[in-house]
Every structure is written in C-alpha cells, then in structure tokens.
Tab-separated table of C-alpha atoms in Angstrom:
chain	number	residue	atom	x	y	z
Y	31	UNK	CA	0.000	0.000	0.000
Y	32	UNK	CA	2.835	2.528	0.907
Y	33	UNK	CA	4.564	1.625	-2.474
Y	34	UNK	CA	1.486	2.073	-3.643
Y	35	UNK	CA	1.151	5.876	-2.712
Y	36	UNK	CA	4.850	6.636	-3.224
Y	37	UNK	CA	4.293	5.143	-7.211
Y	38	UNK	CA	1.343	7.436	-7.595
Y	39	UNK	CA	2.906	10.584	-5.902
Y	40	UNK	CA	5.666	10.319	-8.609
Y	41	UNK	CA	3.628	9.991	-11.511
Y	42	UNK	CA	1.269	12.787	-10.538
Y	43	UNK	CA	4.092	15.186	-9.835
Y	44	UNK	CA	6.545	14.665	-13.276
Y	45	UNK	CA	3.684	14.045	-15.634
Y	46	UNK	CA	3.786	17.732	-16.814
Y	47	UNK	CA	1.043	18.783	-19.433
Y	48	UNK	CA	-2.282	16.622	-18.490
Y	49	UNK	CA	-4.007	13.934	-20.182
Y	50	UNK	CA	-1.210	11.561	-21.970
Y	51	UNK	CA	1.897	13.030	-19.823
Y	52	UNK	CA	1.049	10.405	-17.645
Y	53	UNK	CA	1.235	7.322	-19.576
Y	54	UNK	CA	4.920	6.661	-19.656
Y	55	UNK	CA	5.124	7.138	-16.040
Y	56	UNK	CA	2.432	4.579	-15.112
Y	57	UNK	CA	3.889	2.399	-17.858
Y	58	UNK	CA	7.555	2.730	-16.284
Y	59	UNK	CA	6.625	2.396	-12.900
Y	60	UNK	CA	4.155	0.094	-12.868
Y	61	UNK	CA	4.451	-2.370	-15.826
Y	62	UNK	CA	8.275	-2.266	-16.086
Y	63	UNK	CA	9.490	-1.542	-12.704
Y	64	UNK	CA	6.964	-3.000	-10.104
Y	65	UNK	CA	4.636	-5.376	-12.924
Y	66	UNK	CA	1.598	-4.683	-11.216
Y	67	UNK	CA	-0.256	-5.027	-14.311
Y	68	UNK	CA	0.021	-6.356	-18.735
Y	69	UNK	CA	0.100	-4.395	-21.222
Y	70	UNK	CA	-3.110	-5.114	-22.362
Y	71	UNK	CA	-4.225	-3.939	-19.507
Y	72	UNK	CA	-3.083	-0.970	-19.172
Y	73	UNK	CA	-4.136	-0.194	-22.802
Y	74	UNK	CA	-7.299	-1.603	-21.848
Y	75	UNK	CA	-7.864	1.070	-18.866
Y	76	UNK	CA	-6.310	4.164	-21.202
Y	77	UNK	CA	-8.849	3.822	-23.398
Y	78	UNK	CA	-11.369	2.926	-20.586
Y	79	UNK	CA	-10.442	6.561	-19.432
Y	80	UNK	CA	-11.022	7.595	-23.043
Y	81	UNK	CA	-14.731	6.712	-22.498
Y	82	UNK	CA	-15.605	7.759	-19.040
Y	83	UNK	CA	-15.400	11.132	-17.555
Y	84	UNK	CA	-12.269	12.424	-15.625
Y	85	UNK	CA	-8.592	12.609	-16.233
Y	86	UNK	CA	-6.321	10.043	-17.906
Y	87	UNK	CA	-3.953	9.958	-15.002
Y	88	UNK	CA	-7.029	9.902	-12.137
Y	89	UNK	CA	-8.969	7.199	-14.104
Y	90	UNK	CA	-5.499	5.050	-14.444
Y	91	UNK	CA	-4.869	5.736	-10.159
Y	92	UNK	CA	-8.422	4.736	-9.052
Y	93	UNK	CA	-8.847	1.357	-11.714
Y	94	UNK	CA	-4.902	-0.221	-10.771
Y	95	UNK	CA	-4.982	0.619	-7.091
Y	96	UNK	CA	-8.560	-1.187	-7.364
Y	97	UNK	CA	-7.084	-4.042	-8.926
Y	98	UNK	CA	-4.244	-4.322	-6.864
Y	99	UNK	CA	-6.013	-3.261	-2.966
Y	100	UNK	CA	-9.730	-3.017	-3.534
Y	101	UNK	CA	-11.363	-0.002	-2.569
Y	102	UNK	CA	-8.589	1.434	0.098
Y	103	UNK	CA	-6.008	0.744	-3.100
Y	104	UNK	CA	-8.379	2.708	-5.459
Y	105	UNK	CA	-8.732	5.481	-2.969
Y	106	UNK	CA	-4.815	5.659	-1.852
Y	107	UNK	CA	-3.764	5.744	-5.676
Y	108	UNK	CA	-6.347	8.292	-6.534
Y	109	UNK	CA	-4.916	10.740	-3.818
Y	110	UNK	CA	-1.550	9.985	-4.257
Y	111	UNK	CA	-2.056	10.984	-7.988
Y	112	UNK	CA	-3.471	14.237	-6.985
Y	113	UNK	CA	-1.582	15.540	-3.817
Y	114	UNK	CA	1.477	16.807	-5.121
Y	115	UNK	CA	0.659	18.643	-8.220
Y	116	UNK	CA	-2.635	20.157	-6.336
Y	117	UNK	CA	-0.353	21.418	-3.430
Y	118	UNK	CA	1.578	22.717	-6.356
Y	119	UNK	CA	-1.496	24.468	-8.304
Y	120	UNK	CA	-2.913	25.943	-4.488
Y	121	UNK	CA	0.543	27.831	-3.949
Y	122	UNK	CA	1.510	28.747	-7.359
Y	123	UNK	CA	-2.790	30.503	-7.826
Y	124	UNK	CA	-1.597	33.106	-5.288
Y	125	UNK	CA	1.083	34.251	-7.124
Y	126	UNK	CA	-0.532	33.702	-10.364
Y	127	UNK	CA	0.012	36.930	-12.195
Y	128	UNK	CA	3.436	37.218	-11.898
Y	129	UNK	CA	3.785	33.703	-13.099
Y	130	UNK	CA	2.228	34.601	-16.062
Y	131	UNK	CA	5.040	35.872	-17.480
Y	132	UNK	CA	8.032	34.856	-16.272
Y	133	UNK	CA	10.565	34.461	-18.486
Y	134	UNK	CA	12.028	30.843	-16.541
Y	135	UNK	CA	8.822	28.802	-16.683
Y	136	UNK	CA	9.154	29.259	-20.558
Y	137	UNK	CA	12.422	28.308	-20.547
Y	138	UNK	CA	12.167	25.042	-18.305
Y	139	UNK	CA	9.065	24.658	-20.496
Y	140	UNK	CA	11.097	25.070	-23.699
Y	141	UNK	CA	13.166	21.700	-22.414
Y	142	UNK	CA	9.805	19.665	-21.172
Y	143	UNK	CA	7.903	20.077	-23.972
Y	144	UNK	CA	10.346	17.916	-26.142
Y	145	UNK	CA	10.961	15.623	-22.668
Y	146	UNK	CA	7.405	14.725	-22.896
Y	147	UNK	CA	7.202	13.923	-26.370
Y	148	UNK	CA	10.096	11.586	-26.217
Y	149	UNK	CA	8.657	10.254	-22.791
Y	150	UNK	CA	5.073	9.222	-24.174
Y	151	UNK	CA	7.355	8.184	-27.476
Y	152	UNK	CA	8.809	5.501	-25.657
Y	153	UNK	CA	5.416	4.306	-24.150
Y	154	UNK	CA	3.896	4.491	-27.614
Y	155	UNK	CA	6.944	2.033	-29.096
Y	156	UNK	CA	6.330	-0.115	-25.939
Y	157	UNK	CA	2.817	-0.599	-26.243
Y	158	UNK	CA	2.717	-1.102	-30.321
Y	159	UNK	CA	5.462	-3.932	-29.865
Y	160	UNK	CA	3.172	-5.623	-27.356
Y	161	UNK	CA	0.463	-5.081	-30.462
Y	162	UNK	CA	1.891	-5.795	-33.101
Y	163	UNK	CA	5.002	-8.368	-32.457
Y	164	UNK	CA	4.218	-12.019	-31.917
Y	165	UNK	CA	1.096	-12.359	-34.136
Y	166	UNK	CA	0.933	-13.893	-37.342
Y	167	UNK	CA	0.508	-12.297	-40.444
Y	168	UNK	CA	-2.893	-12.014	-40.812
Y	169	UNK	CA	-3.845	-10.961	-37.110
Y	170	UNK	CA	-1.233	-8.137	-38.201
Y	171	UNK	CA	-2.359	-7.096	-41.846
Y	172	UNK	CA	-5.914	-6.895	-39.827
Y	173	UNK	CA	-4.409	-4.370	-36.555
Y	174	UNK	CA	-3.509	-2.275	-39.409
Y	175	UNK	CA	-6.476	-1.988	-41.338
Y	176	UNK	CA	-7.885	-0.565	-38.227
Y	177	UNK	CA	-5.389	1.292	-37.436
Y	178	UNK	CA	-5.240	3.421	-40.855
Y	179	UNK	CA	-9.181	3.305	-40.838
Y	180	UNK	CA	-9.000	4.862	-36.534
Y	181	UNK	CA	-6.610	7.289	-38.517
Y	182	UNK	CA	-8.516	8.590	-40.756
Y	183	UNK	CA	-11.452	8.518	-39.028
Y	184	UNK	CA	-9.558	10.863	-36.351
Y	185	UNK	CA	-7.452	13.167	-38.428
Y	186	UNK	CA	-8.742	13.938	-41.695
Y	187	UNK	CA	-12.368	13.481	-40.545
Y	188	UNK	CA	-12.024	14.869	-37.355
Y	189	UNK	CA	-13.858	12.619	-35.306
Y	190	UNK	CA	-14.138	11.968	-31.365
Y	191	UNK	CA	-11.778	10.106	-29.888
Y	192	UNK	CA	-14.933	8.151	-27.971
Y	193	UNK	CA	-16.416	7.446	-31.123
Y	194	UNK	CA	-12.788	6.149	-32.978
Y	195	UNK	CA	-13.225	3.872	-29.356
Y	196	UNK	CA	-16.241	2.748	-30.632
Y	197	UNK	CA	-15.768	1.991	-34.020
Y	198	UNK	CA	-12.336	-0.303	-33.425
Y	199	UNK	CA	-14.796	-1.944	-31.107
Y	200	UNK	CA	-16.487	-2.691	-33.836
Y	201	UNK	CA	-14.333	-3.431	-36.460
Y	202	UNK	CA	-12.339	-5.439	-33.713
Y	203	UNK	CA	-15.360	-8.168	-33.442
Y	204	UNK	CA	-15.738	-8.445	-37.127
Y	205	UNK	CA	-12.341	-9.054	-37.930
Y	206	UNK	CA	-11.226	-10.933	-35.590
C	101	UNK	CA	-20.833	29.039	2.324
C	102	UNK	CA	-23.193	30.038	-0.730
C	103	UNK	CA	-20.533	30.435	-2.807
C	104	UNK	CA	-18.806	26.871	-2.009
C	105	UNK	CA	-21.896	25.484	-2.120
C	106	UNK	CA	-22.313	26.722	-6.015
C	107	UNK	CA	-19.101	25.766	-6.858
C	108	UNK	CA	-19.732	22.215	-5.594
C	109	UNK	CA	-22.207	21.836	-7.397
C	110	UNK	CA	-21.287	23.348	-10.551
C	111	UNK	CA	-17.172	21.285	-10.531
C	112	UNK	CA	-19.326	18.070	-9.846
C	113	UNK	CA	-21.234	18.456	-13.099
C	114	UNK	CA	-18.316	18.900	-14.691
C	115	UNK	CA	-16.466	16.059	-13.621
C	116	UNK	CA	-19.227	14.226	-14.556
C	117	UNK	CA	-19.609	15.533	-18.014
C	118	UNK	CA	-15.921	15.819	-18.911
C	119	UNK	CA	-15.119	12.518	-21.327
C	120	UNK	CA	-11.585	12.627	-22.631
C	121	UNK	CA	-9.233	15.156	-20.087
C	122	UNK	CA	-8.523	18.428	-19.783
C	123	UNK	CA	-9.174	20.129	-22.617
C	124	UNK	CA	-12.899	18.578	-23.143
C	125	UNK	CA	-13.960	20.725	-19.817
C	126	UNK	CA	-12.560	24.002	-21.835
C	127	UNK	CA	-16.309	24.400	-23.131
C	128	UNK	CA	-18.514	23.085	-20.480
C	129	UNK	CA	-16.381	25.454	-18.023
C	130	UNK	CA	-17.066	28.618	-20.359
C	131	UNK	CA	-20.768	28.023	-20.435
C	132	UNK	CA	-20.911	27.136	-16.700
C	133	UNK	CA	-18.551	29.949	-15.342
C	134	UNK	CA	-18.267	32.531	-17.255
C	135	UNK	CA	-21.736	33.042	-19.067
C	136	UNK	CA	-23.868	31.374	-16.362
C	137	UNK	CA	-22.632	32.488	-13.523
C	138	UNK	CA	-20.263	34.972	-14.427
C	139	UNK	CA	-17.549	34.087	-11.879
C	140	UNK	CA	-14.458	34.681	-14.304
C	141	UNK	CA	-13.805	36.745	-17.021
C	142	UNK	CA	-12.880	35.176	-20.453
C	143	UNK	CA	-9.155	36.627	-20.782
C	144	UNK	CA	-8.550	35.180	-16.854
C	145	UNK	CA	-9.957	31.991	-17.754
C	146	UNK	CA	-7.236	32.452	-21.137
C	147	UNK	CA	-4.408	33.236	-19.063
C	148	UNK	CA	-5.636	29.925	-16.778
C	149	UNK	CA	-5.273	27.760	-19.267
C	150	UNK	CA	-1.998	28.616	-20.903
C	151	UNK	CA	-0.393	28.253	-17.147
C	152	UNK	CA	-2.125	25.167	-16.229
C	153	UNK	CA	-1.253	23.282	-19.509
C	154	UNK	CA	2.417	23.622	-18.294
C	155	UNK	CA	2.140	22.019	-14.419
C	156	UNK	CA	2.401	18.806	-13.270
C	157	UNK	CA	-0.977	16.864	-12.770
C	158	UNK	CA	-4.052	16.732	-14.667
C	159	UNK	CA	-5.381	19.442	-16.492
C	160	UNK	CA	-9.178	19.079	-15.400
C	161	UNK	CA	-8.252	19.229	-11.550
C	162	UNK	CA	-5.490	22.104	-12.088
C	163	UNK	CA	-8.318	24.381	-13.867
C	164	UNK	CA	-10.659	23.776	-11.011
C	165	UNK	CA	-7.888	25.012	-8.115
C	166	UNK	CA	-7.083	27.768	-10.499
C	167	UNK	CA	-10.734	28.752	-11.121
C	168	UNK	CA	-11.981	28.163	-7.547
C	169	UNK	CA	-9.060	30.046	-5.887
C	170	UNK	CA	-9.852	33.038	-8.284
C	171	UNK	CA	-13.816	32.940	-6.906
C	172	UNK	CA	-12.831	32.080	-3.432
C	173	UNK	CA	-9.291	31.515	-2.163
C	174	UNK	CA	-8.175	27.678	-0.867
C	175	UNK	CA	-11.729	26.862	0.503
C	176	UNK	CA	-12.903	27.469	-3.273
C	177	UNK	CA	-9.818	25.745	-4.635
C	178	UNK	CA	-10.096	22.675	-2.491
C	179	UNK	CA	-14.283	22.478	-3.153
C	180	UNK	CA	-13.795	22.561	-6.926
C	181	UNK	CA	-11.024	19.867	-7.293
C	182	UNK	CA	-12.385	17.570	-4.499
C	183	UNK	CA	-16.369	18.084	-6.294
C	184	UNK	CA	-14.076	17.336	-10.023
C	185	UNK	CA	-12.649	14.533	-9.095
C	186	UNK	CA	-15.633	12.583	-7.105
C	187	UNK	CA	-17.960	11.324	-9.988
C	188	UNK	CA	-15.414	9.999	-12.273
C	189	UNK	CA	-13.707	8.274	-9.004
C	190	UNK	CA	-17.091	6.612	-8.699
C	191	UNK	CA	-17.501	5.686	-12.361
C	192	UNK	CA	-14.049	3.851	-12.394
C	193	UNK	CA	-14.997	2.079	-9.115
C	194	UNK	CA	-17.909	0.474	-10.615
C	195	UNK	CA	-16.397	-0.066	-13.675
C	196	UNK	CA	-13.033	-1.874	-12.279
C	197	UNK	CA	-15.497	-3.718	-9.912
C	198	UNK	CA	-17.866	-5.135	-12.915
C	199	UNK	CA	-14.965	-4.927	-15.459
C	200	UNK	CA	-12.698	-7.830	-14.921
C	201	UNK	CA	-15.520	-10.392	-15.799
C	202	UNK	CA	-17.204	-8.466	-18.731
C	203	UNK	CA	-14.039	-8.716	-20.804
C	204	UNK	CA	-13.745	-12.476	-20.207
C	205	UNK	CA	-17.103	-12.552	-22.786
C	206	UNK	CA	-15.450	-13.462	-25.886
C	207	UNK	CA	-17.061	-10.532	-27.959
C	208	UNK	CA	-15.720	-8.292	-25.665
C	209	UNK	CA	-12.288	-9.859	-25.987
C	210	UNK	CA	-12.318	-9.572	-29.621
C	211	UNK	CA	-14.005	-5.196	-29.353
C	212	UNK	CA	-10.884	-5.079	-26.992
C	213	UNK	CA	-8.489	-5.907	-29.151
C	214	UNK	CA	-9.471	-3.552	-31.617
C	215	UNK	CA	-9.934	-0.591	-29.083
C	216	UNK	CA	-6.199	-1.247	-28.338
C	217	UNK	CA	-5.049	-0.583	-31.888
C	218	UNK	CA	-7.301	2.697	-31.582
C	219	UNK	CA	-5.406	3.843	-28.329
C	220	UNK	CA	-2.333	3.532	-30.235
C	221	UNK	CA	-3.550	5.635	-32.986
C	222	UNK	CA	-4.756	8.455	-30.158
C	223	UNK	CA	-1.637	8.446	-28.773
C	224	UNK	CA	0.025	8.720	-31.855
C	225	UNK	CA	-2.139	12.121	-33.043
C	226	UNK	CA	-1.578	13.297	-29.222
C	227	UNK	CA	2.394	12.981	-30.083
C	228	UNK	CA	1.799	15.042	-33.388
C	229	UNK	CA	-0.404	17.612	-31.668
C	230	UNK	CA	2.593	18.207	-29.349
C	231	UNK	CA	5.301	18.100	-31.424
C	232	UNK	CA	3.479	20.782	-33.597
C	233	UNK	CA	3.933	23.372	-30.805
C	234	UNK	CA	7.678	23.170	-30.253
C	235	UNK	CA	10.161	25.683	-31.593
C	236	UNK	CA	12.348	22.400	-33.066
C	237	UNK	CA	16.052	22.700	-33.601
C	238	UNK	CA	18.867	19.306	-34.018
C	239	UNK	CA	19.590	19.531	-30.177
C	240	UNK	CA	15.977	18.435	-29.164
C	241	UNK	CA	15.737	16.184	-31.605
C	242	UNK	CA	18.460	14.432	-30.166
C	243	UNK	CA	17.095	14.884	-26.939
C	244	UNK	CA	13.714	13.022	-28.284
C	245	UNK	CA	16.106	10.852	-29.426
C	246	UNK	CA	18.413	9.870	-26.335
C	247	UNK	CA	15.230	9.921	-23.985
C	248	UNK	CA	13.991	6.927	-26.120
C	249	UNK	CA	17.055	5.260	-26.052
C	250	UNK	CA	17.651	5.876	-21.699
C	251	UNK	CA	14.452	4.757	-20.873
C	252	UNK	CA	14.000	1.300	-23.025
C	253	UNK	CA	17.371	0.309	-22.916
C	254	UNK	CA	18.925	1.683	-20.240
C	255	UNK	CA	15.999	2.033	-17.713
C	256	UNK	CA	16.375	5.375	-16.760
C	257	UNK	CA	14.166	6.683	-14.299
C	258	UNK	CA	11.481	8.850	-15.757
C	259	UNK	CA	11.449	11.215	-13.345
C	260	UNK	CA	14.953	12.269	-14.167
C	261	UNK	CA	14.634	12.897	-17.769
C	262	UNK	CA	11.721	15.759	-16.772
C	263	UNK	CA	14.737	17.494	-14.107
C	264	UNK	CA	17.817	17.084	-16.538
C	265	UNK	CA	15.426	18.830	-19.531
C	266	UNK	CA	13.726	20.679	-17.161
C	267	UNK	CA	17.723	22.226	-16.555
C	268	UNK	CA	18.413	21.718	-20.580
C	269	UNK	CA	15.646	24.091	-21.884
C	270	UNK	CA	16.463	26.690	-18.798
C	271	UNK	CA	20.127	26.785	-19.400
C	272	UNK	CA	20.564	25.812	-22.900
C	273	UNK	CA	17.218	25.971	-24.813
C	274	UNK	CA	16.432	29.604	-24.027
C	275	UNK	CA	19.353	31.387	-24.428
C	276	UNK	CA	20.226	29.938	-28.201
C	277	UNK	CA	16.483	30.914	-29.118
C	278	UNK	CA	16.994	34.400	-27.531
C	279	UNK	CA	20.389	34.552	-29.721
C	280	UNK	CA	18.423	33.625	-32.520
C	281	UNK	CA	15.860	36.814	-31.775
C-alpha cells in the first residue's frame, strides 16, 4: 500500500502537461518496474479513461490501485495521484500573475515540452510492440487496417476520440 | 458558504460531463462559469489555461484550483477539485469492480483488441499535436532521441529525464532561441 502511494505521488508530480503526460510514467513504474499489471491492460484502462469522464492519469490511479487493494487501493492511488501537483497548483494561484510571465517557466518549459514527447514516445513504441510483435501475419495485416481506418477517421475526418473507441470496437469483433 | 456550495455543485457536473481530459472541460467550463454564472472573465480563464497546460498533474483538476481560488481563495480551490474529481472516481470504481468479468465474454475480448489498436492511434495524433507546438532545432531532436534510447534500454528513471530537460531548456534551450531573436 505505501509503495502504492509513493508510485502514484511520482507519476502525478513529473507528468507535466495533463491527459497523456502520464502514460509513460504509469507504464515505467508500474508495468516495467513494479509489474503490477500487462500491457493489455493498461491499454485496456487508457482507453477505458477515453470513455468515461475524468482525467487520464485519475482514471489510471483509481482502476490499478482497485485491482491491486480493492477499494482502500483505489482510494490511496487516486490521492496519491493528486496531492502533489494540487499542493503545487494551491501555492503557485496566489502568485498567479506574476507567473504569467516569467521568463524561466518558458524556458524550463522550452526543455519539457520535447521531454514529454520523447517520454510518451517511448510508451507508444512499448505498447505497439506488445500489439503488433508475436502475431501472425494475418492478425497483423488486420491491426492495421484498423489502425489506418481509426486514422482517418480521427485526423482527416475529425472525429471523437470516444467514437474512434467505438468503431475499433467494432471493427475489432468483425475481424477478428 | 453560498458560494462553495455553487461551486460544488457546478465542478461536480463537470467532472461528470468531462469525457476525454482536460481540454474537453474548456467548453462546459465557459458556459458554466463565465456566461452562467459569471464568476471569471474570459481573458482570466485564457491566461488559466496557458499556465495550467504547463504544471504537473491533470489538467481538469489544475483548472478547477485555479478557477476556484480566483472565486474564493483555498476553501474554493479545495471544493472545486475535491467536487471534479468525485464522480469519475465513482464511475471507475464500478467499472473496475464489474470490469474484470465483462471482458472475459469473448465478444468483448475480440471489441478489446481492436480498441487497443485505436489507443495507439490516439496516442500517436496526441504525439503530433505536441510536437506541432515546439520551436524544433537538431539539439531536441536528439534529446527526443536519447530519452527513447535511456528509458528502453537503459531504464532510466522517468522522473529524471523531466529534471535534466527541465535544466536543458532553462540553461541551454532559451538562451540559443533568444540569440536567434
């Protein structure tokens, strides 16, 4: 349980950015470092997150510390997740305006913005080998049908990501 | 007490109506806030955003301190992110409680495995969203680069790639683009 809380405190305070800044951190800590859950699983609850209301990283605290310790685990996870970068937000509100334009946050930011793209790259190689490696030909000719069709669907048509969730569900049980 | 009491009620809605993070409450807060209730002006709520989008921790929760320490100091900051984070807490309770035998139905099994291949395409547009709003030079390139290359091969703590580029864009990134004009 105290690993538990100390995991969660360190993805919630380095996963700059919201939303998918979070994902290589659960994925290193949890999957490679402490294998408290499969890949599949954790893709599973990402896009479970996708679908229900509430942040990526809050969604991913409250379903593994469930799975791992039940209620007490879902609730220790959850805070954990939170405390840090909220203690953060409540100081940093006061002084606010000057914030605004300080001239070091965009330079730190300058260096994290490139971090976190090579962070969730990593995550994003980890979890396509776990996809797409292993399978035989077909199973893989058929993960990328759906994956240029998702594609499409998202970035030249613009779609919701809930409904893209949707739609793989469905072209998932016809095809395989 | 009135106040809280609004806020409460208005940061539980939009927990519970926010699907997708952060930036899906940008709306729902604008028609709750700012023309309902009028709490915050539009350029605050602006200037909110562009700060919030570079802390640590979700989006969605950092708004709501933001937002309720602007209407109403830490008592308004605490109501808003504890009321934001309650119903999708709840959701994901019931869901992980029910979930585990639903996907042992084989249909579901099969739907799941195409969802996955749809997470990696998300991710994947997420990545080029991102990318498209750095200033990109060779340096972080090769930073992209040798972050890949720490982490899966060499197991590098995450934790320490955010300090050492943290440090890197402070000391190094910002002072070649200010050369640059």
């Amino acid at each position: 349980m105290f690993r538990l809380l100390i995991v969660f405190l360190q993805v919630g305070v380095f996963s700059f950015g919201g939303g998918y800044a979070a994902i290589p951190f659960i994925e290193q800590l949890l999957i490679v470092r402490n294998e408290w859950m499969a890949y599949e699983e954790f893709v599973d609850i990402i896009a479970i997150a996708q679908m229900s209301p509430g942040p990526i990283a809050v969604n991913s605290a409250t379903f593994v510390g469930f799975n791992l310790e039940k209620f007490l685990g879902a609730l220790t996870a959850t805070i954990g997740v939170l405390l840090l970068p909220s203690l953060i937000s409540i100081t940093l509100a006061k002084y606010f305006k000057e914030f605004k334009k300080s001239k070091y946050i965009r330079g730190l930011l300058k260096g994290l913005r490139p971090a976190v793209i090579g962070l969730i790259a990593t995550a994003e190689i980890s979890i396509g080998i776990t996809a797409f490696v292993g399978y035989s030909n077909l199973v893989i000719l058929k993960s990328v049908i759906i994956a240029i069709l998702v594609f499409v669907f998202l970035d030249l048509f613009d779609q919701h990501p809930i409904t893209a969730i949707f739609l793989s569900g469905v072209l998932g049980v016809l095809l395989f | 007490m009135k106040v809280l009491i609004r806020l409460f009620r208005i940061f539980f809605r939009l927990g519970l109506f926010t699907f997708g993070g952060g930036f899906a409450m940008i709306p729902l807060i604008e028609e709750e806030i700012i023309k309902k209730n009028s709490m915050l002006k539009e350029d605050e709520f602006f200037d909110i955003i562009a700060f919030t989008q570079s802390l640590p921790g979700s989006l969605a929760v950092n708004m709501s301190i933001f937002i309720g320490y602007h209407i109403s100091g830490i008592p308004g900051a605490l109501t808003s992110s504890i009321a934001v984070v309650i119903p999708p807490f709840t959701v994901i309770l019931l869901i992980a409680s029910f979930f585990v035998r639903f996907l042992e139905h084989p249909i579901a099994q099969q739907a799941f495995k195409g969802i996955r291949i749809a997470v990696l395409v998300l991710i994947l547009l997420a990545l080029k969203r991102l990318a498209q709003k750095v200033h990109w030079n060779i340096l972080k390139v090769v930073l992209v680069a040798g972050i890949i290359v720490a982490i899966s091969n060499f197991g590098i703590h995450p934790g320490f790639v955010i300090l050492l580029s943290a440090a890197l864009g402070y000391f190094v990134f910002q002072p070649m683009e200010e050369k640059e004009g």
